Amino acid sequence: MEYSIYKIIRNTNDRNILVINQYFDVENSPEIQEDKFDIVYLNISNMSNNEVGLLLEKTSPIFSTKCWMKPRFVQTSNTAQLGLLKILTDGVATTPFDELVTQRSEDIFSQMDRLQIKQIANVSTFVAFFIRLCKYSISRGDYTYTSTIIPGLTEGHSALYAAMLFNNEVGSRKEFLEFNQKLLELGYAEPQDFVERVHICPQCKSSHLIYAECCPKCESSNINEEPMLHHFRCANISPESTYIYDDKLRCPKCRQYLHHIGVDYDRPTDVHTCNECGHTFIHTKMKVRCANCGSAHRPSSLQPMDVMRYKYTPEGIHAIISNDALIKIGKDLWFGYSNFEAYLQQLRLFSHTSTINETLYTIRLNIRILDHINETERIHFMRRMHEVFYDYNFSFKNSYFFLSSKIATEESGELQQVILRNIENKLNALQNECPFAHVDEMASIVRAADENIEKYIRRMCEPIYQPDTSL
Amino acid sequence: MLDFFFHIIDNIVGGFTRNLSWHVLLNTYWFLFFVEFPRYYLLEIIVTCWYKLRYRHRRKEKEIARMKLYIENPLITILAPGKNEGKNIYKLVQSLREQTYKNYEIIIVDDGSDDATPLICRDLEEAGYIDLFIRAHSRGGKASAANLGSFYAKGKYIVHLDADSSLDRDALEKILIPFYMDSQIKAVGGVVKVRNAHDSICTAMQALEYLKTIQVGRMVTSELGLYHIISGAFGAFDVEVLKQVGYWDIGPGLDGDITQKIRKAGYKVYFAEEAICMTNVPVKWNVLFKQRRRWSKSLVRFRLRKHKDIFMPNKNFSFSNMLSNLENIVYDFGFNYVWFAYIISLIFMHTDRLIEIFAIGYIIRMFFGYIGFAIIQWVSERPREERWLAGYVPLSTFYTGYFLRFARLIAHTQELFNFSSYKDPWNPRKTSEVAQSEGI
């Protein structure tokens, strides 16, 4: 195969396959249009893990507009990445002409044609996002769902559906559970069978719990276990270390050598000693820490939870594919939106978790909304904003809107222009729809390498803290 | 039938009238008058008088020592090793929580229990009633259990308790005071009294015996500097000294052994006559008989064999140590055989008037018994509560005079010729075998 960043090839069934050899932003590249390809094939053998991560996100059949529901395959010899690649991917194939690619794609296309799966405009709320997941699952002929353990990706039992997710940090478990509850209430899904019973954190419902033996006094895990030796002759009993003498066992009390277990000595018990507080004990205490929320619990306070496998009912399938599902969950937040404080916190968190290949960039928009418009219109505008910029971390403060995302470092300059143009186009379209809103300023703030995150946030929020009486 | 009784009464009265002269009485009952009376009554009366005379002075001394104790307020380790004692532990812990002296840690060692003891103790440990619960999965014997607990003791003193005992509110304080009276005192024994005295005649007799031999008897030996056994049920030891003497050795009779070892190391041992511990004693005679045989065997095994060097004029020789050992050996071992010969001789010499002889002997003993009881009442800190035991004094002739002596006689003979303490199931076989092969 000729080496290029990407290539579109045609297979025996006249399907166009987009073969990507190197990371690039498919979503924001104007030269590739949605109708130019039917199948996505990722040749990731020469990519780093970070590039693979970004590419999988950009070609996601859930999030991406261009790749929406399209079959996606990967080529890899790296089995360590398989756990990651299994998510929202239809298979692993050595070449794009592999029979698996052809066969599986045709199955998916026929399934989608048969069910007439409709696209939702954009993912803007959790429910919309969940429904997309359900649609994806149905389009792949999978009518059941459960929570499971995904090696290398999910921590503990994933939330329901998370098996289908690339980024399982999206949404909280509560929302997943609530959504599932709604599906069951509406008769869109029903329990199929029992999988297993697990224990979950009573606080955040996560099953990723870390069990550790610890000192019953100070709860430190820095404990040491040592066998006790009983010398029959003189009734001395002390830890084995007190007997070690010149690589032999010698009684510290009567100085006799120990020769034969059961005849002149035995090991009646093991004793633990805490290296932190010096406490000695026979029975360790078990402590449980939740890897998700960090809270500590006693094993007895954990909640047992039955993991079930659910299946969609015919009504459920019909409702989901035709966008008729009337589901509303308590905390149906706009997807990607968070209040300003939480948003800043997310940026800080991201700065800790991001790798050298990616950096943070933020688009700051100063949008002036005319005074005379009513509350309904204002909310409509906000909702549209969220819908349009669904794939950004999104927040606003005063009249400023912030859209943050991550970007591959080496492409930041070139890509920025593309992204800015893209955003401009979207904003123009939005302004036509909502003429009462006017974009006064648009700035792009990229985090420089080694820039302190606080400094970056200050730079980003500069105009907010200046006295402004325009609103 | 009636004639028979009248005949006996006539005999007794006749015996008195015929034999009432001092000469005849002393000649017949020489064992009572020349062996038992001087040691167990006369000496005790004299020492008790001395003790009472010095009582005020002693009290002042104790007050000062008590002050020193509370100023230093050292951490004390309470060590209770035992097997299958789970049901008693809570009672023990409860009595410890009532103590006036509060700075202590509790270590319970379970010597391979096969009942619910580990569960009970774990619960108590989790609830914070016990500081450390250590369980040996296989039984290693009482000495090893005590040593296991001692290894983890953080206190300056170890108070060794039997798991089935409980303490007076101030017992801990009282047993610690002597350490501050004299810096050479490194081990202190407490008074052990019977908690289940009302259970049967057997326990009542033991209650009386404990008062006589422990409360009075040990006070006397302690005053004379001959105190030689700190009861395993309640004793306090300086940890450093325990370490020096290598803690406990294989029993049975490890309490007497460790006291002897501390004495031999040149330290003083003391009896705290006001530190009261209550314990349960066997309710049935056969159990008691077995227990006493075990206790008695240790005299031969330890005092006659293991610590025979106490009589040797070596550099560690101490006259008081020798005397304390000698007193024990002579009275409890030697005179026991003499007593047996004496009884046999009485039977053979006075075969025709045996009933008369034993009846008069009984009356003399009973008289001595009441003298002994009077001393008990004088010494005891709770005479009123113990007064009811006076009714059992007439039975003490049979109990201490015959039953206990007989048990001792059998035990000593068995141990002397058969080394039977090494076969006692009180110790696990694995340790007994090694002890026997090593001759310890």
XYZ file of C-alpha atoms in Angstrom, chain A residues 198-432:
235
model
C -20.525 -7.219 42.719
C -19.969 -4.766 45.532
C -20.015 -1.111 44.794
C -18.983 2.091 46.510
C -21.972 3.399 48.458
C -20.981 6.931 47.549
C -20.355 6.912 43.806
C -21.604 3.403 42.869
C -18.294 2.498 41.285
C -17.162 -1.093 41.493
C -13.515 -0.244 41.128
C -12.612 -0.829 44.742
C -9.146 -1.342 46.077
C -8.947 -3.734 48.988
C -5.978 -3.515 51.291
C -5.022 -5.195 54.511
C -4.139 -2.601 57.069
C -3.277 -1.968 60.678
C -6.435 -1.990 62.810
C -5.107 0.936 64.803
C -3.775 3.480 62.304
C -5.163 1.915 59.101
C -1.803 2.042 57.385
C -1.077 -0.690 54.856
C 2.594 -0.548 55.687
C 2.473 -3.771 57.657
C 4.875 -6.577 58.069
C 4.019 -10.217 58.673
C 6.417 -12.489 60.470
C 6.099 -16.069 61.694
C 6.634 -16.747 65.386
C 8.902 -19.600 66.377
C 8.278 -21.656 69.496
C 11.297 -23.421 70.912
C 9.952 -26.400 72.869
C 12.943 -26.791 75.125
C 12.769 -23.438 76.865
C 9.300 -22.271 75.839
C 10.766 -19.229 74.118
C 8.496 -17.796 71.491
C 9.460 -14.815 69.403
C 9.587 -13.717 65.746
C 11.728 -15.726 63.374
C 14.129 -12.812 62.910
C 15.191 -13.099 66.550
C 16.277 -16.682 65.876
C 18.405 -15.996 62.823
C 22.040 -16.450 63.743
C 24.766 -17.066 61.208
C 22.197 -18.253 58.649
C 20.893 -20.793 61.122
C 18.110 -20.794 63.626
C 19.342 -20.382 67.178
C 17.146 -19.780 70.205
C 17.759 -16.285 71.566
C 16.933 -17.497 75.076
C 18.876 -20.715 75.559
C 21.302 -20.427 72.603
C 20.463 -23.899 71.328
C 20.270 -24.489 67.578
C 16.912 -25.455 66.132
C 17.013 -28.464 63.884
C 13.712 -30.084 63.155
C 10.272 -28.532 62.934
C 7.739 -30.414 65.029
C 10.509 -32.021 67.084
C 12.300 -29.138 68.710
C 10.365 -26.135 67.427
C 7.261 -25.107 65.537
C 5.575 -22.073 64.075
C 2.352 -21.607 65.993
C 1.279 -18.295 64.493
C 2.102 -15.290 62.353
C 2.103 -11.832 63.800
C 1.693 -8.562 61.917
C 3.475 -5.419 62.926
C 2.626 -1.975 61.639
C 5.693 -0.158 60.377
C 3.978 3.168 60.929
C 2.642 3.006 64.467
C 4.398 -0.100 65.767
C 1.125 -1.804 66.677
C 1.211 -5.598 66.766
C -1.761 -7.694 65.772
C -2.794 -11.086 64.530
C -5.732 -10.125 62.378
C -5.389 -7.397 59.851
C -8.230 -5.073 59.138
C -9.538 -4.848 55.608
C -10.027 -1.402 54.205
C -11.634 -0.547 50.935
C -10.928 2.527 48.904
C -12.948 3.537 45.921
C -10.674 4.189 42.962
C -13.295 6.407 41.434
C -14.170 8.851 44.207
C -11.361 8.086 46.634
C -13.636 7.512 49.602
C -12.692 4.872 52.172
C -15.149 2.306 53.453
C -15.424 -0.740 55.631
C -16.107 -3.908 53.642
C -19.396 -4.319 55.494
C -20.652 -0.934 54.297
C -20.267 -1.738 50.614
C -23.461 -2.174 48.634
C -24.063 -5.422 46.820
C -25.269 -4.911 43.271
C -26.563 -7.410 40.789
C -25.086 -7.003 37.341
C -27.790 -7.891 34.854
C -27.815 -8.230 31.133
C -30.670 -6.257 29.581
C -32.187 -6.496 26.158
C -34.104 -3.966 24.142
C -37.736 -4.743 23.588
C -39.191 -4.369 20.053
C -40.912 -1.165 21.233
C -37.616 0.076 22.588
C -35.803 -0.621 19.339
C -38.507 1.130 17.391
C -38.488 4.183 19.667
C -34.724 4.478 19.686
C -34.153 4.191 15.965
C -36.964 6.545 15.070
C -35.949 9.211 17.631
C -39.273 8.776 19.392
C -37.892 7.754 22.755
C -39.417 10.065 25.320
C -36.785 9.899 27.938
C -36.008 12.565 30.444
C -33.601 12.070 33.296
C -33.357 14.211 36.412
C -30.021 15.747 35.725
C -30.230 16.044 31.969
C -27.386 18.442 31.575
C -26.150 19.799 28.334
C -23.511 17.524 27.241
C -20.062 19.000 27.574
C -21.359 21.918 29.613
C -20.269 22.600 33.144
C -20.508 25.630 35.366
C -17.562 27.951 35.201
C -15.849 26.776 38.363
C -16.180 23.105 37.403
C -15.010 23.947 33.911
C -11.827 25.552 35.217
C -11.342 22.544 37.434
C -11.619 20.279 34.409
C -8.942 22.285 32.645
C -6.663 21.873 35.644
C -7.364 18.173 35.706
C -6.682 17.900 32.031
C -3.358 19.696 32.417
C -2.302 16.938 34.799
C -3.444 14.078 32.642
C -2.469 15.354 29.220
C 0.648 14.039 27.556
C 3.379 15.921 25.747
C 1.724 15.301 22.407
C -1.433 17.174 23.212
C -2.153 20.594 24.501
C -5.105 22.652 25.515
C -6.718 25.249 23.371
C -9.633 27.469 24.141
C -11.817 29.659 21.986
C -13.104 32.638 23.878
C -16.194 34.287 22.434
C -17.642 37.540 23.625
C -21.276 37.319 22.647
C -23.549 40.243 23.154
C -27.215 39.390 23.506
C -29.651 42.177 22.899
C -31.566 43.256 25.960
C -35.081 43.017 24.653
C -35.197 39.263 24.084
C -37.100 37.086 26.522
C -35.902 34.224 28.677
C -37.200 31.466 26.376
C -35.250 32.811 23.453
C -32.185 33.210 25.584
C -32.427 29.551 26.664
C -33.041 28.485 23.092
C -29.859 30.265 22.079
C -27.881 28.586 24.821
C -29.234 25.189 23.860
C -28.291 25.746 20.277
C -24.822 26.802 21.343
C -24.452 23.538 23.187
C -25.758 21.581 20.260
C -23.418 23.234 17.820
C -20.362 22.974 20.032
C -21.194 19.581 21.538
C -17.668 18.286 21.139
C -16.108 20.990 23.298
C -15.822 21.453 27.017
C -18.105 24.372 27.303
C -18.885 27.092 29.836
C -19.673 30.745 30.089
C -19.139 33.585 32.462
C -20.662 37.049 32.124
C -20.821 37.570 28.377
C -17.899 35.288 27.598
C -18.262 31.789 26.213
C -15.392 29.369 26.480
C -14.948 26.339 24.248
C -12.047 24.119 25.194
C -10.631 21.048 23.581
C -7.351 19.299 23.155
C -5.159 19.429 20.124
C -2.072 17.563 18.936
C 0.903 19.811 19.715
C 2.772 19.569 16.407
C -0.261 20.525 14.371
C -1.537 23.283 16.583
C -0.648 26.219 14.296
C -2.129 24.816 11.118
C -5.081 23.187 12.731
C -6.008 26.274 14.696
C -6.801 28.126 11.550
C -9.014 25.300 10.337
C -10.773 25.083 13.667
C -11.288 28.825 13.882
C -12.763 28.869 10.398
C -15.005 25.983 11.298
C -16.214 27.769 14.437
C -16.763 30.967 12.510
C -18.933 29.142 10.020
C -20.946 27.558 12.779
C -21.327 30.908 14.539
C -22.484 32.610 11.358
C -25.114 29.935 10.879
C -26.172 30.347 14.488
C -26.359 34.113 14.162
C -28.727 33.770 11.234
